[in-house]
Tab-separated table of C-alpha atoms in Angstrom:
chain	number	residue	atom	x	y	z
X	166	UNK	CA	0.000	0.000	0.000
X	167	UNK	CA	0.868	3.417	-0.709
X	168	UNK	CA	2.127	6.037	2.113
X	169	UNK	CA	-1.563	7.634	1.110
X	170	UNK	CA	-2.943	4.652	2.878
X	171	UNK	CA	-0.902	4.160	6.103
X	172	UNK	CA	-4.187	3.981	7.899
X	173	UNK	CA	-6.657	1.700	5.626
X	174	UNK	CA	-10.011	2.173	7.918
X	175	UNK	CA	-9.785	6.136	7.451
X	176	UNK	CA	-8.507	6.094	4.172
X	177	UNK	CA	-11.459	3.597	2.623
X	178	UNK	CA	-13.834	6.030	5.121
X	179	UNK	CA	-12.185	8.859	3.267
X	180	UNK	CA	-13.702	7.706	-0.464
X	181	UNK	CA	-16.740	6.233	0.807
X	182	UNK	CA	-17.799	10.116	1.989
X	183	UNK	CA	-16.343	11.314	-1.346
X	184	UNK	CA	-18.301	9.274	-3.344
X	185	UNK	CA	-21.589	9.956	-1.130
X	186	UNK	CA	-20.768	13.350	-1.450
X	187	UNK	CA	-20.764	13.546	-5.481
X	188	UNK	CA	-23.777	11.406	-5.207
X	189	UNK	CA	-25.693	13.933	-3.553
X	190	UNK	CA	-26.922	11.904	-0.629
X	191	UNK	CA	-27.237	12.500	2.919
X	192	UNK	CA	-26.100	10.066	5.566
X	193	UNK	CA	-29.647	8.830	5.805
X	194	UNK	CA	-30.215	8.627	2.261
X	195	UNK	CA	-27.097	6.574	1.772
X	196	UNK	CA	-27.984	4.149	4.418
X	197	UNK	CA	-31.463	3.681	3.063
X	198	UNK	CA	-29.668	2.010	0.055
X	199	UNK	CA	-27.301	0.328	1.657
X	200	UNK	CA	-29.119	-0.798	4.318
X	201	UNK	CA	-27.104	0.419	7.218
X	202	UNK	CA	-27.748	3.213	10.270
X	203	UNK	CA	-26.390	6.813	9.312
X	204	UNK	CA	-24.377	6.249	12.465
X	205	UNK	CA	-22.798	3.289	11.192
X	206	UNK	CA	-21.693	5.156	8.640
X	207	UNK	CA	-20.866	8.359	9.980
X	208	UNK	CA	-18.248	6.501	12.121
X	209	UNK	CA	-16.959	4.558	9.128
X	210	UNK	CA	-16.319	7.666	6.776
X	211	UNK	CA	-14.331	9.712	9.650
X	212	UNK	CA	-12.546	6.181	10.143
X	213	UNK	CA	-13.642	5.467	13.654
X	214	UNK	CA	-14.794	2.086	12.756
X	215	UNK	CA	-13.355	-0.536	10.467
X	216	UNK	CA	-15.557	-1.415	7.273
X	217	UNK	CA	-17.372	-5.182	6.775
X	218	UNK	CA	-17.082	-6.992	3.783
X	219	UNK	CA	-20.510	-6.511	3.220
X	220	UNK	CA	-20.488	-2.523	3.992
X	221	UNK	CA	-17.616	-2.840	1.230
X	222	UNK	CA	-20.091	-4.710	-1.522
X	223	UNK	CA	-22.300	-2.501	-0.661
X	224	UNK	CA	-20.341	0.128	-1.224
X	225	UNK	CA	-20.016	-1.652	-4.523
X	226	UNK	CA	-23.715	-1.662	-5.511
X	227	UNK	CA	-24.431	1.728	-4.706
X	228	UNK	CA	-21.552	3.082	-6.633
X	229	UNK	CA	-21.004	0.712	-9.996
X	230	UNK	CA	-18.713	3.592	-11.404
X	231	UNK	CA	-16.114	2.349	-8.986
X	232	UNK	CA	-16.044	-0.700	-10.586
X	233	UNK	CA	-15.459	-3.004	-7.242
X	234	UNK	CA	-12.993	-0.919	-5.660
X	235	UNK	CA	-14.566	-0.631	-2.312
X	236	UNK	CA	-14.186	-4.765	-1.948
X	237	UNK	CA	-11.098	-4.588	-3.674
X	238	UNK	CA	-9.546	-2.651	-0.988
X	239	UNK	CA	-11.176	-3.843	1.538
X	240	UNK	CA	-9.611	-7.409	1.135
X	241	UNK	CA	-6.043	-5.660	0.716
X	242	UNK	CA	-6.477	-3.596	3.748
X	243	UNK	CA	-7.209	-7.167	5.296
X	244	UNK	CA	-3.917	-8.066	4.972
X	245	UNK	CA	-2.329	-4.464	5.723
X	246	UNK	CA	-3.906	-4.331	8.999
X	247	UNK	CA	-3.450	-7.413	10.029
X	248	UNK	CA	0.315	-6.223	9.349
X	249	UNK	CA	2.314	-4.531	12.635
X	250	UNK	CA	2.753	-1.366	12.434
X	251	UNK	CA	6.663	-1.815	12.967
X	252	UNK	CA	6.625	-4.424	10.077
X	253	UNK	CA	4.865	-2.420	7.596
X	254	UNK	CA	7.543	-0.015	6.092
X	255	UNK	CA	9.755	-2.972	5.783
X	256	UNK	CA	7.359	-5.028	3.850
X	257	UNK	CA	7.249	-1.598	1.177
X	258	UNK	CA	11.020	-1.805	0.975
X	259	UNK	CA	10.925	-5.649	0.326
X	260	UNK	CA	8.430	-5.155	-2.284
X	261	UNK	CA	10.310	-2.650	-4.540
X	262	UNK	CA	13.971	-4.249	-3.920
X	263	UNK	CA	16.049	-5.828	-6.578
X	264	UNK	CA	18.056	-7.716	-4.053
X	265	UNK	CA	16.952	-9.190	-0.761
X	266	UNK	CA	19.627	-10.500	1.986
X	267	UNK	CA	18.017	-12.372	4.701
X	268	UNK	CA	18.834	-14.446	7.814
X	269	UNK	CA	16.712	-16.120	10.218
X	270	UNK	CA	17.476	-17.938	13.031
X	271	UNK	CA	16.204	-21.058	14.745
X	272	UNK	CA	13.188	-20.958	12.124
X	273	UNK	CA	12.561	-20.946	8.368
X	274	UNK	CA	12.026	-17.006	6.878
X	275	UNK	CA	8.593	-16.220	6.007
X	276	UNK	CA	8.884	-16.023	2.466
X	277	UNK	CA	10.393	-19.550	2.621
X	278	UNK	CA	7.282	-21.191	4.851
X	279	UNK	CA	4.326	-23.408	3.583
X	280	UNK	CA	1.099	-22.252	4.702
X	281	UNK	CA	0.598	-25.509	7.700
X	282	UNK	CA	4.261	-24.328	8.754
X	283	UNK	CA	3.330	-20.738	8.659
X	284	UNK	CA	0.411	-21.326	10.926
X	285	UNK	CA	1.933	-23.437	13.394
X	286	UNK	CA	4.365	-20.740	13.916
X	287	UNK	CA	1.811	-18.185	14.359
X	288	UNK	CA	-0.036	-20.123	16.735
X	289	UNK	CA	2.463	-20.374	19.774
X	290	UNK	CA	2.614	-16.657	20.434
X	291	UNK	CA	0.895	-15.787	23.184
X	292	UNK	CA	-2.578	-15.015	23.508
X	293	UNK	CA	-3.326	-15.098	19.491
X	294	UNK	CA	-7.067	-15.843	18.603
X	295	UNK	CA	-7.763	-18.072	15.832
X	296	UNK	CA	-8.825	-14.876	13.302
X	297	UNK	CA	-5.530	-13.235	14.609
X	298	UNK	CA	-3.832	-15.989	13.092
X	299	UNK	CA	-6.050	-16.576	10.145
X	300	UNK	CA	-5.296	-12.620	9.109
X	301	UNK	CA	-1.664	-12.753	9.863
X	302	UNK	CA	-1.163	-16.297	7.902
X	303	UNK	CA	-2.913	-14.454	5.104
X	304	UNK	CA	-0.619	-11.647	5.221
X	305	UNK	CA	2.531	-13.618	5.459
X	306	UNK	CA	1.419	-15.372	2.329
X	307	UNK	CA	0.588	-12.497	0.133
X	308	UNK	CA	4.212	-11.240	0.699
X	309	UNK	CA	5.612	-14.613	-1.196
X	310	UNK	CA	4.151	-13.644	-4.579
X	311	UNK	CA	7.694	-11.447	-4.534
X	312	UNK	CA	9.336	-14.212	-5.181
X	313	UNK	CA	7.481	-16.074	-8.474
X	314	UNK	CA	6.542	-12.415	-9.987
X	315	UNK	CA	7.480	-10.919	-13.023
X	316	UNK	CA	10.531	-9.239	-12.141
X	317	UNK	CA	11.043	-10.817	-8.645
X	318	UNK	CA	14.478	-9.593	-6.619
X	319	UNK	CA	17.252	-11.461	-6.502
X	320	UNK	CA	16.778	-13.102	-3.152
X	321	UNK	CA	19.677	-14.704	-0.727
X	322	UNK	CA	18.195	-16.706	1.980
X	323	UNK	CA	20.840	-18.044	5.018
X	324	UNK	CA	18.973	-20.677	6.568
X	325	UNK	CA	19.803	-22.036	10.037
X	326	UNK	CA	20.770	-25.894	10.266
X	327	UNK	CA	18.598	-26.368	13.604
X	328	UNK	CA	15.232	-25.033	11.244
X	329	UNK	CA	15.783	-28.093	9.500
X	330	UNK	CA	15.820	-30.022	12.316
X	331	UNK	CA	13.192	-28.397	14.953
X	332	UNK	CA	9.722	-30.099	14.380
X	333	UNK	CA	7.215	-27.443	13.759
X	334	UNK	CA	4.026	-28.909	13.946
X	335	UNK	CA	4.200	-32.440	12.660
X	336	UNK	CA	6.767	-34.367	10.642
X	337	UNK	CA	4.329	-34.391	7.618
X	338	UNK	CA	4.332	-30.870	7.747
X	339	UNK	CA	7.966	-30.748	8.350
X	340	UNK	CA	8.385	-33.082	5.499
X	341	UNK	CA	6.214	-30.583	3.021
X	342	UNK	CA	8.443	-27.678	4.166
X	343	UNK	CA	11.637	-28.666	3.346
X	344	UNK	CA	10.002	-30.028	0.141
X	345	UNK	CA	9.036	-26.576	-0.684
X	346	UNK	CA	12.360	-24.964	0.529
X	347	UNK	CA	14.275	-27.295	-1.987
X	348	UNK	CA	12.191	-26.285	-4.877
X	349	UNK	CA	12.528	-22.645	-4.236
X	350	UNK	CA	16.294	-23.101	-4.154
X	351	UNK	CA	15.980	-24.443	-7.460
X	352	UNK	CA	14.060	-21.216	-8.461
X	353	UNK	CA	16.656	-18.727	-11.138
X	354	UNK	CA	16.364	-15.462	-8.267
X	355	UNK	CA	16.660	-17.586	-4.854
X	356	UNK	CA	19.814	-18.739	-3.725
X	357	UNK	CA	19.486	-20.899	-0.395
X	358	UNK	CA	22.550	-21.739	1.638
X	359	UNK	CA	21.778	-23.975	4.651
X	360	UNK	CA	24.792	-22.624	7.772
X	361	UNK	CA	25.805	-25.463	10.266
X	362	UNK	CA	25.151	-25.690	13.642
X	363	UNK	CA	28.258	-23.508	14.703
X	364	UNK	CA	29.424	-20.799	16.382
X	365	UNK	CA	28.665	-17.808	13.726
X	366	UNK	CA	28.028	-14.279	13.478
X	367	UNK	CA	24.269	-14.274	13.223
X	368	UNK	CA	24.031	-16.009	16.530
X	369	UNK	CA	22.534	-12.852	18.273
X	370	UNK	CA	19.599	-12.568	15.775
X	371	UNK	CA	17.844	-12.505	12.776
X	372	UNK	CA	17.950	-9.546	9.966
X	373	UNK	CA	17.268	-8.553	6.296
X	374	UNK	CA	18.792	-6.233	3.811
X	375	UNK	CA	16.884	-4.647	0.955
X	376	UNK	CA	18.374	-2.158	-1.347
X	377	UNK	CA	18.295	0.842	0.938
X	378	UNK	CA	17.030	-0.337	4.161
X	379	UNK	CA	18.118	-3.132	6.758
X	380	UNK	CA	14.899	-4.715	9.141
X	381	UNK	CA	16.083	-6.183	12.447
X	382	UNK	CA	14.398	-8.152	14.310
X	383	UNK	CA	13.470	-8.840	18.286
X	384	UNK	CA	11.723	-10.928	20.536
X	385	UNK	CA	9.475	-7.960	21.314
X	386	UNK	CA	8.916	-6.352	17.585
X	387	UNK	CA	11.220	-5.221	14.685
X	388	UNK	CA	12.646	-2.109	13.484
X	389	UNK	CA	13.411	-0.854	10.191
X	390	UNK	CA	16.875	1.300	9.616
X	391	UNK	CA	17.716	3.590	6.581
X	392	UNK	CA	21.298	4.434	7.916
X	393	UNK	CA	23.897	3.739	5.499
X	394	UNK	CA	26.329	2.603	7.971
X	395	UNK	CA	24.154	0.424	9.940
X	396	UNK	CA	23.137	-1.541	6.493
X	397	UNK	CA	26.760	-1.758	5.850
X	398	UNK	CA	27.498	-3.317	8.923
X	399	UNK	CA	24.630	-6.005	8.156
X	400	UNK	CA	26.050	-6.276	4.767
X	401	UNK	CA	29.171	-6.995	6.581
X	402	UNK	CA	27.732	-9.530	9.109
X	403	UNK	CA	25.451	-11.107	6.627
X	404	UNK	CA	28.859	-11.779	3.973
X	405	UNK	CA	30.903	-12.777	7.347
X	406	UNK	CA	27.968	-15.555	7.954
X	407	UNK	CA	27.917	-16.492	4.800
X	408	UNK	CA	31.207	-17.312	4.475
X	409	UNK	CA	30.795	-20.190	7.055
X	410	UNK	CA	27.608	-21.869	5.228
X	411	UNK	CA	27.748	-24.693	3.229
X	412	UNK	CA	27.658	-24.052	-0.754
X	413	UNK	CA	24.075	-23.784	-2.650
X	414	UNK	CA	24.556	-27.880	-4.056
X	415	UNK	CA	25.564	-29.051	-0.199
X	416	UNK	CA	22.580	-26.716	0.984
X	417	UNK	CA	20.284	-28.324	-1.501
X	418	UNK	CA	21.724	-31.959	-0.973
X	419	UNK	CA	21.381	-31.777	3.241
X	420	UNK	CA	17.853	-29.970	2.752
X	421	UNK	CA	16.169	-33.171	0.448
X	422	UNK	CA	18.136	-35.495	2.847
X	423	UNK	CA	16.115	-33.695	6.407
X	424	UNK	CA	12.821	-34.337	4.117
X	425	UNK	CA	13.632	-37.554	3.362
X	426	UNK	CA	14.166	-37.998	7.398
X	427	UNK	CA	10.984	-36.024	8.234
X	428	UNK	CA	8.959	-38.025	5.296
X	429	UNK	CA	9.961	-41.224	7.461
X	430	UNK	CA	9.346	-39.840	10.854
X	431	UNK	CA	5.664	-38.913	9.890
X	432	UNK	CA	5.336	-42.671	8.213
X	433	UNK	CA	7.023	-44.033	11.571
X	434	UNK	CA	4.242	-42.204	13.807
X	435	UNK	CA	1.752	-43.243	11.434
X	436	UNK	CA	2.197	-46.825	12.086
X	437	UNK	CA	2.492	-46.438	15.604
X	438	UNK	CA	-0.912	-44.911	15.199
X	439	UNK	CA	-2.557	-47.758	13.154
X	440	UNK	CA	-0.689	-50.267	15.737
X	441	UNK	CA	-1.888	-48.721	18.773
X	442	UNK	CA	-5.490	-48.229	16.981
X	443	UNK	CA	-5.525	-51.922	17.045
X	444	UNK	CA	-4.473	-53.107	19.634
C-alpha cells in the first residue's frame, strides 16, 4: 500500500464520503440504500470504525462507477492491517527491492514457509485468537508472490541448520516444508545456503537487507533502519555468515536429505498410530 494509505479504515472512510458526497446523498439517504444506520456510517467515513465486507459490496452496488474498488480494498487492507505497524515499512522496501539478503534464526524465513508451517508458527505466540492468526497467515502469504513475480528480486536466503531439524508442527508438515524450501532453491532469483550448527556471526539474531534499508528483528517487535552505515554493517555480518555456510549444491543436498528424514518420521508415527489403533 501506498504512504496515502498508512491507515486503511480512514482512508477507505475517506472515499466512501467522497463518493456519497458527489452522489448527492445524505447520511440517511445513503444508508437507506445500503441498508445500514447513518451512524454506522458516519463513524466509518471519519474512520472510527473498520468497514465489513458486506459494507464494502455494498459500497459496490451503490456506486457501480467504482467498478469493485470498495471490496477490492477492503480485502487488501485485510492483509495491511493485520500487518504490525513496525513491520509495515519494511514489507514496502521488500516489495520494490532488486536484491533481498536475509537471515533467520532457529526458524525458516517467512517467504520460505508453507502455509501448515506458517500457521503453526503463528499459533504459539501468546494469547493469538484463531482470526488473529487466520489474518496474519494471510498476510505472510501475500508477501511470497515477490518471489514467483514478473521481475522478482534477486533473493539470498541463510537458513539455520537447527530449522531443518526443529519439528514445527508435525513431521508431515515438516516433510512438506523442506520439500518446498528445496524447490525454491531451485528457483533462477533464490539462492538458499543452509549454515551449520556452529558458532557464527548471526548467533545474536535474525535480519534482512533490501536495497536501501536493513529490518532487524526482536523478541518484542522489529525495526526498520535507513542508515547507510548500519546496512553496511549487516552487509558486513550477513557476507561474514555467509562465508561459514555450506555451498548452494551441499545446501540443496542436506535440505532433500532432512525431508527424506521427516517423510519417514511422519510414516514411523503413522504406524504407531494404526498399531496402537488396534491393539
Amino acid at each position: 500500500m501506498s504512504d496515502g494509505t498508512s491507515n486503511p479504515i480512514r482512508y477507505f472512510g475517506q472515499h466512501v464520503r467522497r463518493a456519497r458526497l458527489a452522489a448527492g446523498w445524505t447520511l440517511a439517504e445513503f444508508g437507506q440504500r445500503i441498508g445500514y444506520d447513518p451512524g454506522q456510517i458516519s463513524r466509518i467515513e471519519n474512520g472510527k470504525r473498520p468497514p465489513t465486507e458486506l459494507f464494502a459490496q455494498m459500497c459496490d452496488r451503490a456506486f457501480p462507477d467504482r467498478a469493485g474498488w470498495f471490496s477490492e480494498f477492503y480485502a487488501e487492507s485485510r492483509t495491511w492491517i493485520a500487518t504490525p505497524p513496525w513491520f509495515r515499512s519494511w514489507v514496502e522496501h521488500e516489495q520494490h527491492a532488486a536484491t533481498l539478503r536475509l537471515w533467520q534464526p532457529c526458524v525458516l524465513s517467512g517467504l520460505l514457509q508453507t502455509e501448515e508451517y506458517a500457521r503453526a508458527i503463528l499459533a504459539v505466540n501468546p494469547g493469538v485468537t484463531d482470526d488473529q492468526v487466520s489474518e496474519r497467515l494471510a498476510a505472510r502469504l501475500a508477501r511470497q508472490a515477490l518471489l514467483t513475480r514478473d521481475g522478482p528480486p534477486a533473493a539470498w536466503f541463510l537458513v539455520d541448520e537447527t530449522a531443518l531439524r526443529r519439528r514445527v508442527g508435525s513431521p508431515n508438515i515438516m516433510a512438506a516444508q523442506l520439500a518446498h524450501l528445496a524447490g525454491a532453491a531451485r528457483l533462477p532469483n533464490v539462492t538458499i545456503q543452509v549454515v551449520p550448527n556452529i558458532e557464527h556471526a548471526g548467533l545474536l539474531g535474525g535480519f534482512a537487507i533490501a536495497d536501501r534499508a536493513a529490518y532487524v528483528e526482536t523478541a518484542v517487535a522489529g525495526q526498520v533502519f535507513e542508515d547507510s552505515d548500519i546496512i553496511a554493517g549487516l552487509l558486513t555480518r550477513f557476507d561474514t555468515l555467509r562465508s561459514e555456510a555450506f555451498r548452494g549444491s551441499e545446501s540443496l543436498t542436506l535440505i532433500e536429505r532432512m525431508c527424506e528424514e521427516w517423510k519417514a518420521a511422519g510414516e514411523r508415527a503413522a504406524t504407531q498410530v494404526t498399531t496402537a489403533g488396534n491393539a
